[in-house]
Structures are given as structure tokens and as C-alpha cells.
Short mmCIF file of C-alpha atoms (C1' of nucleotides) in Angstrom, two decimals:
data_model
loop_
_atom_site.label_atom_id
_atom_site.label_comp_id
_atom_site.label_asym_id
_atom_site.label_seq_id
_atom_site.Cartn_x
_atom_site.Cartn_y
_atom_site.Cartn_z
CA UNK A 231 -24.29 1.80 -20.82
CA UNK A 232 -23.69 -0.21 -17.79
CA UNK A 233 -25.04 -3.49 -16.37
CA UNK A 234 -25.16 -5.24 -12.89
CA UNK A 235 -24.42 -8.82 -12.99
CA UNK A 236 -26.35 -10.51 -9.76
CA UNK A 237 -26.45 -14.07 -8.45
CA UNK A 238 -29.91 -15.24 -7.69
CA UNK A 239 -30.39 -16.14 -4.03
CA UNK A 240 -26.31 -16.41 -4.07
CA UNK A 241 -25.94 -18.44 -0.60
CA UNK A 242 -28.21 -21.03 -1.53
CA UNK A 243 -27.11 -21.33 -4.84
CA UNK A 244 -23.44 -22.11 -3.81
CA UNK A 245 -25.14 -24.95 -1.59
CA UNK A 246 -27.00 -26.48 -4.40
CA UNK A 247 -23.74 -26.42 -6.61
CA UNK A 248 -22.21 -29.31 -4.69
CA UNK A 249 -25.51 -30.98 -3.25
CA UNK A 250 -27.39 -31.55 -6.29
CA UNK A 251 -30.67 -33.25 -4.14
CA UNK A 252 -31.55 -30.01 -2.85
CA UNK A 253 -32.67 -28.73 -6.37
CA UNK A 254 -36.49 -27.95 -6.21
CA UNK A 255 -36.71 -27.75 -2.54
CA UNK A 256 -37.02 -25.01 -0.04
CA UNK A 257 -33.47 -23.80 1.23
CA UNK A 258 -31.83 -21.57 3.43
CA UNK A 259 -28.86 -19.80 4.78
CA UNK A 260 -28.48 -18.48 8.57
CA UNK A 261 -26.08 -15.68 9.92
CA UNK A 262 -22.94 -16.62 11.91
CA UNK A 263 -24.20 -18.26 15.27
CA UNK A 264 -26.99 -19.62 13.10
CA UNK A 265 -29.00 -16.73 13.74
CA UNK A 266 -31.16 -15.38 11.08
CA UNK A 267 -31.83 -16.09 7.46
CA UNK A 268 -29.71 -14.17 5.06
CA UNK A 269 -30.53 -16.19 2.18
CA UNK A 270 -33.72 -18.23 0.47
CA UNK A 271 -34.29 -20.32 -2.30
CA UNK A 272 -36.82 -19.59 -4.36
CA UNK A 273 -38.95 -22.26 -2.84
CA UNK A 274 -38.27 -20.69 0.68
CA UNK A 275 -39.13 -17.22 -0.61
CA UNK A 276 -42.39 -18.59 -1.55
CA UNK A 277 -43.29 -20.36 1.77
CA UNK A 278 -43.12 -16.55 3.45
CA UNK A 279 -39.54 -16.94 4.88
CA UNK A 280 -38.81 -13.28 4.97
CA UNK A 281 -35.33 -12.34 4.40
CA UNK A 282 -33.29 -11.22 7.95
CA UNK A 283 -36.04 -13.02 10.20
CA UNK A 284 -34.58 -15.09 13.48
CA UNK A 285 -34.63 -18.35 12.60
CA UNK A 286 -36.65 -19.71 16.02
CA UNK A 287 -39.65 -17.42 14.86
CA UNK A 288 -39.73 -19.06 11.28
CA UNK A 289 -38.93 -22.65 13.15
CA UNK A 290 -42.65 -24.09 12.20
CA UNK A 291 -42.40 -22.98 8.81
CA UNK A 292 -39.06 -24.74 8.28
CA UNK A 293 -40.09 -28.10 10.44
CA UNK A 294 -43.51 -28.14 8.41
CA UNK A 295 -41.92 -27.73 5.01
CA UNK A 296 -38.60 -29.89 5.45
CA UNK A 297 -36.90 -26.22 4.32
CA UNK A 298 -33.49 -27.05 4.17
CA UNK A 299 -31.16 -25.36 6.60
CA UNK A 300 -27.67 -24.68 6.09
CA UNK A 301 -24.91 -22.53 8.32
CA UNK A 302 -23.13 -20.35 6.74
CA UNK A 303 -20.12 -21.10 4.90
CA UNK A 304 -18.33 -17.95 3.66
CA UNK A 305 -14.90 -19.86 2.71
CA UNK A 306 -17.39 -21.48 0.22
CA UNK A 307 -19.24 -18.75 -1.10
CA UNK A 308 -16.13 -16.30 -1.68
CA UNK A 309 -14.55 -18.85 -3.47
CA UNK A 310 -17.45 -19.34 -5.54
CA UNK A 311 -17.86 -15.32 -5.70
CA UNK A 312 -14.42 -15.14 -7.28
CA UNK A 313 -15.14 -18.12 -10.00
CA UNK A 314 -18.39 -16.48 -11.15
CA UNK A 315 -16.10 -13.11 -11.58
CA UNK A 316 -13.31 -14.75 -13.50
CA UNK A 317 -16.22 -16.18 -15.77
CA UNK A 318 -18.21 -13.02 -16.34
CA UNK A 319 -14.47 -11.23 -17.36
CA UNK A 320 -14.21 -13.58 -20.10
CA UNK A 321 -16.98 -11.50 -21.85
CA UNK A 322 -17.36 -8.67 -20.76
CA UNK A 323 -13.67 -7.64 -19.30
CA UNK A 324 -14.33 -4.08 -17.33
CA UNK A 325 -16.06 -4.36 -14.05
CA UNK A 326 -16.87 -3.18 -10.55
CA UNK A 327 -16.59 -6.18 -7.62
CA UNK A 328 -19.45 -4.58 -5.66
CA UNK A 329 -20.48 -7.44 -3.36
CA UNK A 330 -20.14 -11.07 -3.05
CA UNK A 331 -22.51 -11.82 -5.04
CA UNK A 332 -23.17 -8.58 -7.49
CA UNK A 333 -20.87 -7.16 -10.04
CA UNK A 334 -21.40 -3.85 -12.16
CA UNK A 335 -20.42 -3.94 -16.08
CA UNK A 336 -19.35 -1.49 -18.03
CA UNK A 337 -20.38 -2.35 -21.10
CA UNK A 338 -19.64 1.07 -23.05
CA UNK A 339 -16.72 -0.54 -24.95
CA UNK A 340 -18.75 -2.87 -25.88
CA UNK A 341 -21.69 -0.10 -27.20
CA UNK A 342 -21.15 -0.92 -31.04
CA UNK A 343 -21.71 -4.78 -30.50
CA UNK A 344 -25.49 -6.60 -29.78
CA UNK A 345 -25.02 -6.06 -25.93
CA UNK A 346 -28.03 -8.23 -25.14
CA UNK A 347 -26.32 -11.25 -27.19
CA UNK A 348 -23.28 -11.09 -25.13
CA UNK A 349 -24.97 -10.84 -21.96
CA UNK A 350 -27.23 -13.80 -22.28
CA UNK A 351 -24.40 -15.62 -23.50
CA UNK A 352 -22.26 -14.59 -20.30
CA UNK A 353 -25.41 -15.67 -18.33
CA UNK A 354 -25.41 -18.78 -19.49
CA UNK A 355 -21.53 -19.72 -19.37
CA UNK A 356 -21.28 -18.48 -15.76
CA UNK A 357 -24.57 -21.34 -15.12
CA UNK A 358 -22.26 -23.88 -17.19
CA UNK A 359 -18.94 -23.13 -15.65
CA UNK A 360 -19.77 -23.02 -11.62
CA UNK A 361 -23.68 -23.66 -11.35
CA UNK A 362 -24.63 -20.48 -10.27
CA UNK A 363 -27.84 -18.74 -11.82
CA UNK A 364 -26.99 -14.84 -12.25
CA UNK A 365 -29.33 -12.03 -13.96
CA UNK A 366 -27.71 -9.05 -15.75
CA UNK A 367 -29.48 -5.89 -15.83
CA UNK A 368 -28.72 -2.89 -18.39
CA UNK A 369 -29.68 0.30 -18.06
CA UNK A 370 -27.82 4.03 -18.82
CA UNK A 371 -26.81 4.30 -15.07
CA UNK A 372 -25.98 2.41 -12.07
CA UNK A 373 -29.23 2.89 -10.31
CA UNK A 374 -31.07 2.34 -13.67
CA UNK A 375 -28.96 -1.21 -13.95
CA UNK A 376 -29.79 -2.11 -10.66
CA UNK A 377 -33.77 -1.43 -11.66
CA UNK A 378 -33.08 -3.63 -14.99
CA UNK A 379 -31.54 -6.64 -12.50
CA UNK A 380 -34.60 -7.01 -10.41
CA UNK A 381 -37.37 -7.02 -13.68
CA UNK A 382 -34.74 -9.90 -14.94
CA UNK A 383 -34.85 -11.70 -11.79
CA UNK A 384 -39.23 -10.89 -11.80
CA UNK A 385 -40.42 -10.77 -14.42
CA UNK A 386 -41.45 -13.73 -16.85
CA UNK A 387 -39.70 -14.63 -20.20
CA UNK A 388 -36.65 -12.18 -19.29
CA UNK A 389 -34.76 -15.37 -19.49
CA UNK A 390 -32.53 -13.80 -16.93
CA UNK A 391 -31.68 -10.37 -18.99
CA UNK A 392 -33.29 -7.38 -19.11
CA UNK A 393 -32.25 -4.11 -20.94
CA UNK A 394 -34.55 -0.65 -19.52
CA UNK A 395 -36.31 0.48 -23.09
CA UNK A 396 -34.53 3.51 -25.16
CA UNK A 397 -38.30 4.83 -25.60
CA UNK A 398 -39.47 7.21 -22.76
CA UNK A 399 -43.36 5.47 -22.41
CA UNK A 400 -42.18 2.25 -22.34
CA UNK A 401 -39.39 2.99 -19.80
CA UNK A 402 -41.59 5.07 -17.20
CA UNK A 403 -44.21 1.99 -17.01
CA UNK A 404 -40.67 0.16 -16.04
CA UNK A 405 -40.53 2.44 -13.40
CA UNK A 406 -43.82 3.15 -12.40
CA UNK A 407 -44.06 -0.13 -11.57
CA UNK A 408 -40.93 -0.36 -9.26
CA UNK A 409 -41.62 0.84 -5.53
CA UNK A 410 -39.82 3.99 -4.14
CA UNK A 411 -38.53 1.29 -1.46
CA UNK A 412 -37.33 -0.86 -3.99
CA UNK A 413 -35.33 2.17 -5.72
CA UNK A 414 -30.83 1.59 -4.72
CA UNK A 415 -30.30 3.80 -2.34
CA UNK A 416 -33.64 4.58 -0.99
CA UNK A 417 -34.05 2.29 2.41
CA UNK A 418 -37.04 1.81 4.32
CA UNK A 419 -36.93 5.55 6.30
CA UNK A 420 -36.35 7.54 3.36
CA UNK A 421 -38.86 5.38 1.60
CA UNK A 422 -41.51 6.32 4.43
CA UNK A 423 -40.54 10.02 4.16
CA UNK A 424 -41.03 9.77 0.57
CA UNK A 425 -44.38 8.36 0.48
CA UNK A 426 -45.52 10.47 3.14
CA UNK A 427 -44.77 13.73 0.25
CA UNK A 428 -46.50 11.00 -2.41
CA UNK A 429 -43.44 10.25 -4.28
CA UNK A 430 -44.11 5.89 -3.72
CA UNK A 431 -42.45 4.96 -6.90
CA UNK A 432 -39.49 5.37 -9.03
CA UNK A 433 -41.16 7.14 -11.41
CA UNK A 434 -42.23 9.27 -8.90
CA UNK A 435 -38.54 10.32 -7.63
CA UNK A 436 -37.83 10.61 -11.38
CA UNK A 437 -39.84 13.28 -11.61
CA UNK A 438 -39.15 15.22 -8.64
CA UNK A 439 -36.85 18.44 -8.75
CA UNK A 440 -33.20 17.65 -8.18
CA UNK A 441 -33.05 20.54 -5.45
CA UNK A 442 -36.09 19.70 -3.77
CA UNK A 443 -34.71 15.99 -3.24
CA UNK A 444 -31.36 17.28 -2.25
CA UNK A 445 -33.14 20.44 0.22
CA UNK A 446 -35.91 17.43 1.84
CA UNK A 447 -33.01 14.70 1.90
CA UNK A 448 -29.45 14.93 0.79
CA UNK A 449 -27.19 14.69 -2.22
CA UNK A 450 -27.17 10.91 -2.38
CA UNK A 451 -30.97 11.03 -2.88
CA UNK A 452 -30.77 13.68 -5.26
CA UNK A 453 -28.11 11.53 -7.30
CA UNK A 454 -30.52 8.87 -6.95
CA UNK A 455 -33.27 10.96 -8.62
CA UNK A 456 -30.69 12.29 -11.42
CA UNK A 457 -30.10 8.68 -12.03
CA UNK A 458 -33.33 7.02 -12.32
CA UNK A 459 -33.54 10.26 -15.13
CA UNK A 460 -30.83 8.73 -17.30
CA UNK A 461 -28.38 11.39 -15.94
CA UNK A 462 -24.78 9.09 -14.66
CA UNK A 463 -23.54 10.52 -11.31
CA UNK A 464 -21.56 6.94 -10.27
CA UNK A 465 -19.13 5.81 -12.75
CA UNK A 466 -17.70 2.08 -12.58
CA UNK A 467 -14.98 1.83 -9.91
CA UNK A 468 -12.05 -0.90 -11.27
CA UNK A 469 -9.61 -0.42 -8.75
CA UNK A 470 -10.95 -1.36 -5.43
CA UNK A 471 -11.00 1.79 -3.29
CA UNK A 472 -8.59 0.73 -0.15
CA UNK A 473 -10.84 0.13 3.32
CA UNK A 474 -10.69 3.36 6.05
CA UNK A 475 -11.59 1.06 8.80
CA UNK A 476 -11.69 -2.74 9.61
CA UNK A 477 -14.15 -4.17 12.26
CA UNK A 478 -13.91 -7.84 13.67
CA UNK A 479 -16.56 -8.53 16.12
CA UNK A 480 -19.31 -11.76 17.00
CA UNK A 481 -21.94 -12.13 18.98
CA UNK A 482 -21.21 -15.04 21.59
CA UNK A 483 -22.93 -18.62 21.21
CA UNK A 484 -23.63 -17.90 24.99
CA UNK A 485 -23.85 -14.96 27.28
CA UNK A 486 -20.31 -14.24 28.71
CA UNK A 487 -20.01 -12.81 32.32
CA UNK A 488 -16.55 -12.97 33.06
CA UNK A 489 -13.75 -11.00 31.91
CA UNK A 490 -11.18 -14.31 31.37
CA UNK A 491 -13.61 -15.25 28.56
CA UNK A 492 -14.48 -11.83 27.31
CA UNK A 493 -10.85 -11.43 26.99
CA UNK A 494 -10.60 -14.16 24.89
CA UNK A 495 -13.04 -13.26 22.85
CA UNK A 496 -10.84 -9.89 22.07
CA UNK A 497 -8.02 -11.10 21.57
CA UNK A 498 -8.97 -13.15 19.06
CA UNK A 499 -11.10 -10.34 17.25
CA UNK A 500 -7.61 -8.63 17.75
CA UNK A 501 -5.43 -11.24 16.27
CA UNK A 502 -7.92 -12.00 13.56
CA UNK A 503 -7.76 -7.93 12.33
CA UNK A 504 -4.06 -7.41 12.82
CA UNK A 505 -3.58 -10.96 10.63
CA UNK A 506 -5.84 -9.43 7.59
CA UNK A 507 -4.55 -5.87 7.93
CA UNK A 508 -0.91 -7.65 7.20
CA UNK A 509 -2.38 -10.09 4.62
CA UNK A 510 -3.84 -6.16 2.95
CA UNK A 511 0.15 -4.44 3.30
CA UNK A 512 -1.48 -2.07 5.64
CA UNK A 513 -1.60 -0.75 9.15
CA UNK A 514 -4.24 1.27 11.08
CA UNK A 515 -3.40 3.99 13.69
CA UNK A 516 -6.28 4.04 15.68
CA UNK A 517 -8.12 1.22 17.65
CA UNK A 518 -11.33 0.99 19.67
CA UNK A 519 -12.79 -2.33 21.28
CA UNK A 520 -16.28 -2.12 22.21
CA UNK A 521 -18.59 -4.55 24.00
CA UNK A 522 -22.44 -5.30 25.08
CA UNK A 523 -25.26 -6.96 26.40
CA UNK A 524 -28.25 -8.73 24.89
CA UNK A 525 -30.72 -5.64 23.10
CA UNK A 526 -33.55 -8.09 23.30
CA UNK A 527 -33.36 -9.03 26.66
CA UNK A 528 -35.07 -6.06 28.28
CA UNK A 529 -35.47 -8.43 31.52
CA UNK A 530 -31.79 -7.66 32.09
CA UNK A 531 -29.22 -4.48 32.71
CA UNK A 532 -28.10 -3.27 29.45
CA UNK A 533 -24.38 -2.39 29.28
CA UNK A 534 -22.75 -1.07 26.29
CA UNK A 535 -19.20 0.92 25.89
CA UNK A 536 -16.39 1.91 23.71
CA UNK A 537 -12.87 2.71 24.14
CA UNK A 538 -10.50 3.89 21.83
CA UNK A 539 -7.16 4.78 21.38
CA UNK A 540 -4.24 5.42 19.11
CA UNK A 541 -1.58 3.33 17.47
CA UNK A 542 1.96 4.82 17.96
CA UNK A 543 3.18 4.00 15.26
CA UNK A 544 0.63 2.70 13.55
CA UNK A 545 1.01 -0.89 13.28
CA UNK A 546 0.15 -4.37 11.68
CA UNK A 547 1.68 -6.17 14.72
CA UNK A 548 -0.36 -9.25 16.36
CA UNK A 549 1.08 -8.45 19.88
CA UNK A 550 0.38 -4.08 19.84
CA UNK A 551 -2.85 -4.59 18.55
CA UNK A 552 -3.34 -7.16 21.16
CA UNK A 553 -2.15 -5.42 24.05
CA UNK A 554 -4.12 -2.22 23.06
CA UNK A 555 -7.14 -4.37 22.90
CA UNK A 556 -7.18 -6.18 26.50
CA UNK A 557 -5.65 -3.01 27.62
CA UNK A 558 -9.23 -1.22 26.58
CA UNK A 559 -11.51 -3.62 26.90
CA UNK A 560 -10.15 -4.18 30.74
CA UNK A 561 -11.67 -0.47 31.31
CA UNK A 562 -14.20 -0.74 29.94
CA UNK A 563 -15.21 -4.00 31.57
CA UNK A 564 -17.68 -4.27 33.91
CA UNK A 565 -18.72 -6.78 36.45
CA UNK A 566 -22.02 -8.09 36.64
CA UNK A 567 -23.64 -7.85 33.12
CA UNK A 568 -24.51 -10.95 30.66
CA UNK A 569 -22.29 -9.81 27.95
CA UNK A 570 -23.58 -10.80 24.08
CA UNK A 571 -21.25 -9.26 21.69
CA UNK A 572 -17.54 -7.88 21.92
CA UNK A 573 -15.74 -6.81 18.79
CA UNK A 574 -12.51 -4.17 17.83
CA UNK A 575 -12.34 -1.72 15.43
CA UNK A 576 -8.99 -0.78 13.41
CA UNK A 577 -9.34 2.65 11.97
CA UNK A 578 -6.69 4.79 10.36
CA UNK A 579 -5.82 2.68 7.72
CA UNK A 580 -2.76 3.39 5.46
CA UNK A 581 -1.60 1.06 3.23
CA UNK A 582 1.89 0.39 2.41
CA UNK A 583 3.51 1.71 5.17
CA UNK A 584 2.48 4.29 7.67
CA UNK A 585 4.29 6.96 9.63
CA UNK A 586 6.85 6.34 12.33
CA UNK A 587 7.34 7.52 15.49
CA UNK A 588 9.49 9.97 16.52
CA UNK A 589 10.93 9.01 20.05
CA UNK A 590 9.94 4.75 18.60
CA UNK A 591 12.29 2.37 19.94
CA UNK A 592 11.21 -0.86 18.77
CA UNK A 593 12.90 -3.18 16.67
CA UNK A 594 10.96 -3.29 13.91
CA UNK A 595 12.65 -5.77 11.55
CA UNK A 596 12.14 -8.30 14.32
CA UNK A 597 8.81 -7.97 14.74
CA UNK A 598 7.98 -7.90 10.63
CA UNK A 599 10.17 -11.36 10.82
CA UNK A 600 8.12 -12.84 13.88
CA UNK A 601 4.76 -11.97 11.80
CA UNK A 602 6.03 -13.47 8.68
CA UNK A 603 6.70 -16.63 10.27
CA UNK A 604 3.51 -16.90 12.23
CA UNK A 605 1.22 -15.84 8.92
CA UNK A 606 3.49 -18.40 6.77
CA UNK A 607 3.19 -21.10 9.43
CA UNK A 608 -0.56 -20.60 9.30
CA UNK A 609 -0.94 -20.36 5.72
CA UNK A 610 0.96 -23.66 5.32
CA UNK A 611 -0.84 -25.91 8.47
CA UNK A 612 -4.08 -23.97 8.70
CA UNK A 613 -5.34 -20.82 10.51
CA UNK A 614 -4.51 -20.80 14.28
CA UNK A 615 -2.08 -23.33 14.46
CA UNK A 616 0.06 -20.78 16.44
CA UNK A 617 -1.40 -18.17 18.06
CA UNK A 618 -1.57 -15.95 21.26
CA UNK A 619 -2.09 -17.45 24.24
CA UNK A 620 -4.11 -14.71 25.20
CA UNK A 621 -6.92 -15.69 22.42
CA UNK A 622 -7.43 -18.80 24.76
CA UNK A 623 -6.64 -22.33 24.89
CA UNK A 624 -9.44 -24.34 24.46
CA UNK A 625 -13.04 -24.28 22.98
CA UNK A 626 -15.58 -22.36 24.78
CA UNK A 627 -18.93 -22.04 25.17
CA UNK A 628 -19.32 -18.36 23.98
CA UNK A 629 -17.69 -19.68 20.26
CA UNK A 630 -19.62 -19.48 17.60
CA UNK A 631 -22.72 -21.80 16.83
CA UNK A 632 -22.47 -23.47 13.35
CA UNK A 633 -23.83 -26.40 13.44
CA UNK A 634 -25.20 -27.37 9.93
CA UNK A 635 -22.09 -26.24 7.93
CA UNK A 636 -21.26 -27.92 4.01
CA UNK A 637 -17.85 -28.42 3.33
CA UNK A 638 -15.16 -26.15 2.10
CA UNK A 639 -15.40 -28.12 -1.12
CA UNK A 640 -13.27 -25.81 -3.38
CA UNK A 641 -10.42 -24.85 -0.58
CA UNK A 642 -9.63 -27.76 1.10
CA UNK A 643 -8.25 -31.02 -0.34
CA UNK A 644 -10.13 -32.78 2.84
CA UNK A 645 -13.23 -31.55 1.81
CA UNK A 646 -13.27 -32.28 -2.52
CA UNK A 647 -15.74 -33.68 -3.71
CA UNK A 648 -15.82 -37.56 -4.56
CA UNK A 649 -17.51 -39.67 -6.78
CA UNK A 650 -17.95 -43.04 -6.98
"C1'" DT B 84 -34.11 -20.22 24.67
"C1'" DC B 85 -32.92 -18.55 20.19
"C1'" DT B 86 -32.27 -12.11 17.16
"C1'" DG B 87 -25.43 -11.35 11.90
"C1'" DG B 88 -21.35 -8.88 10.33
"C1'" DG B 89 -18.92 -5.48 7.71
"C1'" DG B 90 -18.79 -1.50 5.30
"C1'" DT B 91 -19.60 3.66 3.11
"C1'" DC B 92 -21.14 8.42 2.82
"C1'" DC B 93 -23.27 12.81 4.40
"C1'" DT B 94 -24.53 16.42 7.71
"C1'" DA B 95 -24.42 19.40 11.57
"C1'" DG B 96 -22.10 21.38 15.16
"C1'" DG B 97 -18.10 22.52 17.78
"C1'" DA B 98 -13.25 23.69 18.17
"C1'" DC B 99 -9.77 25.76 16.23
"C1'" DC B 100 -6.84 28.54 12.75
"C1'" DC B 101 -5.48 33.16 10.54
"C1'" DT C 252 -22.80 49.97 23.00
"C1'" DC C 253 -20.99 48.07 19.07
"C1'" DT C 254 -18.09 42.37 18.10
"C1'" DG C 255 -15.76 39.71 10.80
"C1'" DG C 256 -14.97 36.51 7.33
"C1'" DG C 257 -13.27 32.49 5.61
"C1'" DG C 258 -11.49 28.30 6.32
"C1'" DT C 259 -10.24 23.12 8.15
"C1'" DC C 260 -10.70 19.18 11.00
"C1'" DC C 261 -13.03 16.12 13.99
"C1'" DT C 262 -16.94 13.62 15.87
"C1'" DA C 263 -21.44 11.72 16.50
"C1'" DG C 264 -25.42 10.37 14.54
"C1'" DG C 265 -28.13 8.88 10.86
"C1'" DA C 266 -28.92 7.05 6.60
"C1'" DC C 267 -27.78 3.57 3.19
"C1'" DC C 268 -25.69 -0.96 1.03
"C1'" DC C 269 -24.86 -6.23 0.82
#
DNA sequence: TCTGGGGTCCTAGGACCC
DNA sequence: TCTGGGGTCCTAGGACCC
């Protein structure tokens, strides 16, 4: 038996934790550069504010409604991911971190106890203990969990907990009434394809032949379909799998034309990777830096290249990575374009070491020292109080817009909360 | 005017091995 | 004129997730 533990409308939540007013009304959470919406409160859900939509198309809605609007703040929200996680292990101690804001249970060692008990009370202690509203979802699989989460979060007098019926009838109108699109693991394209061969609910794909799923789509879907049957193919995953590949990239407040920005802008997606691959014990032997225009601007020339390259030896170093990174991004560089977006990708990731070079002459025991001292620094005064000069010297134009951001009020001492 | 960021997995096809 | 069988590895593209 496994459940999936999921915060309702997670973002939001975390901003109505430590702002108490905005209870009741309409709220929402943008993308970096205060882009689109990634998040809703119920009462912005209702108004139509569809989730993913640019922000300047929904602007009337918002100015109309006095909807709330927050930037995000993801120093906030992981810190408030992590305290709903240490909560929800108090009960219910074997688990799956599969998102910020979702966490799968396995509650098979718990089989011979009254599983719904114990999840309503974990429900409610997470609500007491950080103020964020989560629904828990039981079902026989993963996928079948995941189905159980969103009739909690739906459907009336759930009170937040919902457990997929043992008996078959009862179970099929469960999923009879839950879309194909709505199925995990079945996106909008697949879901198309599906209803164009009439399968258009869950119940539907339930039914279908395991082969014929797998022969019209692929094994995931078929495991999909084996699930929604009752049959496990996912197990819970405890130990976090270790990442293949890192990406660090942002689109640019404003359009960047020249390459003494640009290069700014990759060094610092540079600096930013190499400091998390060492703050993960790891190192990645590959690296490609890619860059491009505004998409929706088809008034202008659309540029968009990659380069890659490897990392010999592979390396956690602030100052290889960097040098890689300019090094590819100058040739791919081009004059002449409005650039939107730049960004570098670490692949190749090994953890705990890596293979040396052969004919490598570097001093490596300097270099580890240098990065422990610029990581501790940072960790002590705050991130980027020494950095590459390369990253840039001053604020520019193309950095990120953020301009209605809360404050960090669980991570930094400046930023606690006061009372009167 | 304004349109996010970071991941995973699978498949097909090509290059190569013995 | 006829041209094997069984593998691995890599990459690009496409799908999905939050």
C-alpha cells in the first residue's frame, strides 16, 4: 500500500504561512523574472487564472480582483519543503522526496495498523506544525496514489484523505471519473493520441491490453496501464538516485546583445553549477553552454546554438568550468542577435571522485584548498561575497526581475519574523 | 512590453566491435 | 551472383514530471 503526501497549491501556501492577511484572498506565484504563474490559491484557481499562463495576459484579471502577486521565493519554499518532510516522518517514517512539494509513503509496514487514522492524523500535525495544508492519497500503486491525492484535494468531505476502494465497482467509478489527461504519466500528446483510439479515461487505459499500450506507445504507458490495474511496477525510492546532469540557465530581465554581458551571464551560470556540484561531492566530465533569442518574437532573427565539450579530468573546479564555459560560449557567439536566455549544462556526473588524467599536471590539492576557502567564505558572509571577476562586477540590466519577493523568513536572521 | 527552470526515461538509428 | 549474427555505445528527439 502506498500513499502520496501533496501540499495544496504549495507556493502560495508557504506565502500565507508568514502573511496571515492573505488568508481568503486570491494569490499567486510567478516564475523567476516574474514571468508566469506557477502557483494559485484556491481563490485564484477559481477566478480562471490558469496554471503556466504569462502573467501580462492574466494582468486584468489580477488588477480587477486585487489577486495577490508574489515573486518567487525558492529559499522559502525549500525550507518549508524540508519542515513539512521532517513532520510527515514522524508518522509515517519510509518515504520517497519526489518534489518540493509531494512525497510518496510507503505505508506497507504500517499494513496491520488503521492506515486512514494515521494519515489524517499526519495531515493534520503537518497543518499544526508549519501551516501548510497537504492531502494524502492511498492507493495499491504509485499511479493509483497519485489518483487517490487528487479525489482528496476534489472531492467534498474527503477531509483531505482519500483511500481508492478494495471493491472493484466502487473503484472503477473512481476511475471512470478521472480523465486519461489527468492519469501520472499521461501528458497532454499521449492524452490526445489516446482519445483519438477512445481510451479518454483512466478506466479506459485500465482496461486496455498491456501490449497494445506498450506496441501504440511505450513501456512507461504500458506501466501506467498495469498500474491503474492494481499491478506495482514503481516501488518507493529512499535513497535519492544521484543527478546524471546539472543545468543552470535564466532567461535575461532584458534582451542582451553584447558578448561582455552574455559573458557574464555564463560565468555566473558556470560558477553557480561548479559551486553545487562541490556542495553534492561530485564532478561532471562533460560541459555544454548553450544560448538564444526570444521564441516569441517572430519580428526578429532567431539564433540558437550549443557547444559542448569534455572535462579532462573531470572536475568540480570554479575556474575549469569557467574557462570551458566563456571558452564555448565565445564560438558560439554571434553578433547581431537580441539574445534572451544563456545557460550551461554539466553532464557526466560522478560522485565522489572521478577519474584522473593520465598526462594531468595540475596541482590538485591547491585547487581543492582554494575552493574550500571560497565555498566556506560564502557560506559564512553570504553567497557571492567572493567570486570571479569574470561573473561581472556590478548589477545589470539582463539580471533577473523579482520584484515582489517575501522574505527569507526561516534562513535568514535579517528576515525573522517579529512581533510586537 | 511582458512568455520559467530543472530534471528523467525511452526509442530509433548509426557506428562500431568480434 | 551470392553478403551473418549478436552485441554495445552514443546521440538526437520526443515524451513525461514538478
Amino acid at each position: 500500500m502506498y500513499a502520496l503526501a501533496d501540499c495544496n497549491n504549495f507556493y502560495a501556501s508557504c506565502e500565507r504561512v508568514f502573511e496571515p492577511r492573505l488568508e481568503g484572498r486570491p494569490v499567486i506565484v510567478l516564475s523567476n523574472n516574474d514571468g508566469c504563474v506557477v502557483a494559485r490559491s484556491q481563490e485564484a484557481k477559481d477566478l480562471g487564472i490558469a496554471m503556466g499562463e504569462p502573467v501580462f495576459k492574466c494582468r486584468s484579471i489580477i488588477e480587477k480582483n486585487h489577486v495577490v502577486v508574489r515573486s518567487s521565493n525558492y529559499t522559502l519554499y525549500d525550507d518549508m519543503s524540508r519542515r513539512v518532510v521532517q513532520s510527515i516522518t514522524t508518522f509515517i517514517p519510509d518515504i520517497e522526496i519526489y518534489s518540493i512539494d509531494e512525497v510518496f509513503l510507503d505505508l506497507q509496514p504500517l499494513i496491520n495498523r488503521d492506515l486512514m487514522a494515521i494519515c489524517h492524523r499526519t495531515r493534520q500535525s503537518v497543518l499544526d506544525w508549519t501551516g501548510i495544508p497537504i492531502s494524502i492519497g492511498l492507493g495499491s500503486t504509485k499511479t493509483l496514489a497519485k489518483l487517490a491525492n487528487r479525489i482528496a484535494k476534489k472531492r467534498a468531505g474527503t477531509n483531505g484523505v482519500y483511500r481508492l476502494p478494495d471493491e472493484a465497482r466502487a473503484r472503477d467509478r473512481d476511475l471512470a471519473s478521472t480523465d486519461i489527461e489527468d492519469v501520472w504519466g499521461i501528458g497532454r500528446r499521449w492524452g490526445r493520441r489516446f482519445r483519438q483510439i477512445g481510451v479518454a479515461t483512466a478506466l479506459d487505459l485500465a482496461r486496455m491490453p498491456a501490449m497494445e499500450v506498450r506496441r501504440q506507445f511505450n513501456v512507461i504507458a504500458m506501466r501506467t496501464a498495469l498500474e491503474l490495474r492494481g499491478e506495482p511496477c514503481q516501488d518507493i525510492q529512499e535513497v535519492a538516485v544521484q543527478r546524471r546532469t546539472m543545468v543552470r540557465s535564466r532567461s535575461f530581465g532584458r534582451m542582451v546583445t553584447t558578448w561582455e554581458e552574455l559573458s557574464e551571464a555564463i560565468a555566473t551560470h558556470a560558477s553557480r553549477a561548479a559551486e553545487k556540484l562541490r556542495a553534492e561531492d561530485s564532478v561532471a566530465g562533460q560541459i555544454s553552454v548553450f544560448l538564444h533569442t526570444n521564441r516569441f518574437r517572430e519580428d526578429m532573427p532567431q539564433y540558437h546554438r550549443s557547444g559542448i565539450r569534455e572535462l579532462l579530468p573531470a572536475t568540480n573546479v570554479t575556474p575549469m568550468i569557467l574557462d570551458a564555459a566563456r571558452s564555448i560560449g565565445r564560438s558560439i557567439f554571434r553578433e547581431g542577435f537580441h539574445y534572451k536566455k544563456a545557460g550551461v549544462m554539466l553532464g557526466d556526473i560522478t560522485h565522489g571522485g572521478g577519474q584522473g588524467g593520465l598526462f594531468d599536471q595540475r596541482n590538485h590539492g591547491r585547487d581543492e584548498r582554494l575552493m574550500k576557502t571560497l565555498d566556506r567564505i560564502n557560506d559564512r558572509m553570504g553567497p557571492g561575497t567572493l567570486h570571479a571577476a569574470a561573473t561581472g562586477l556590478r548589477r545589470r540590466e539582463w539580471h533577473m526581475k523579482r520584484e515582489n519577493r517575501s522574505p527569507r523568513y526561516t534562513t535568514c536572521w535579517d528576515d525573522i519574523p517579529r512581533t510586537r
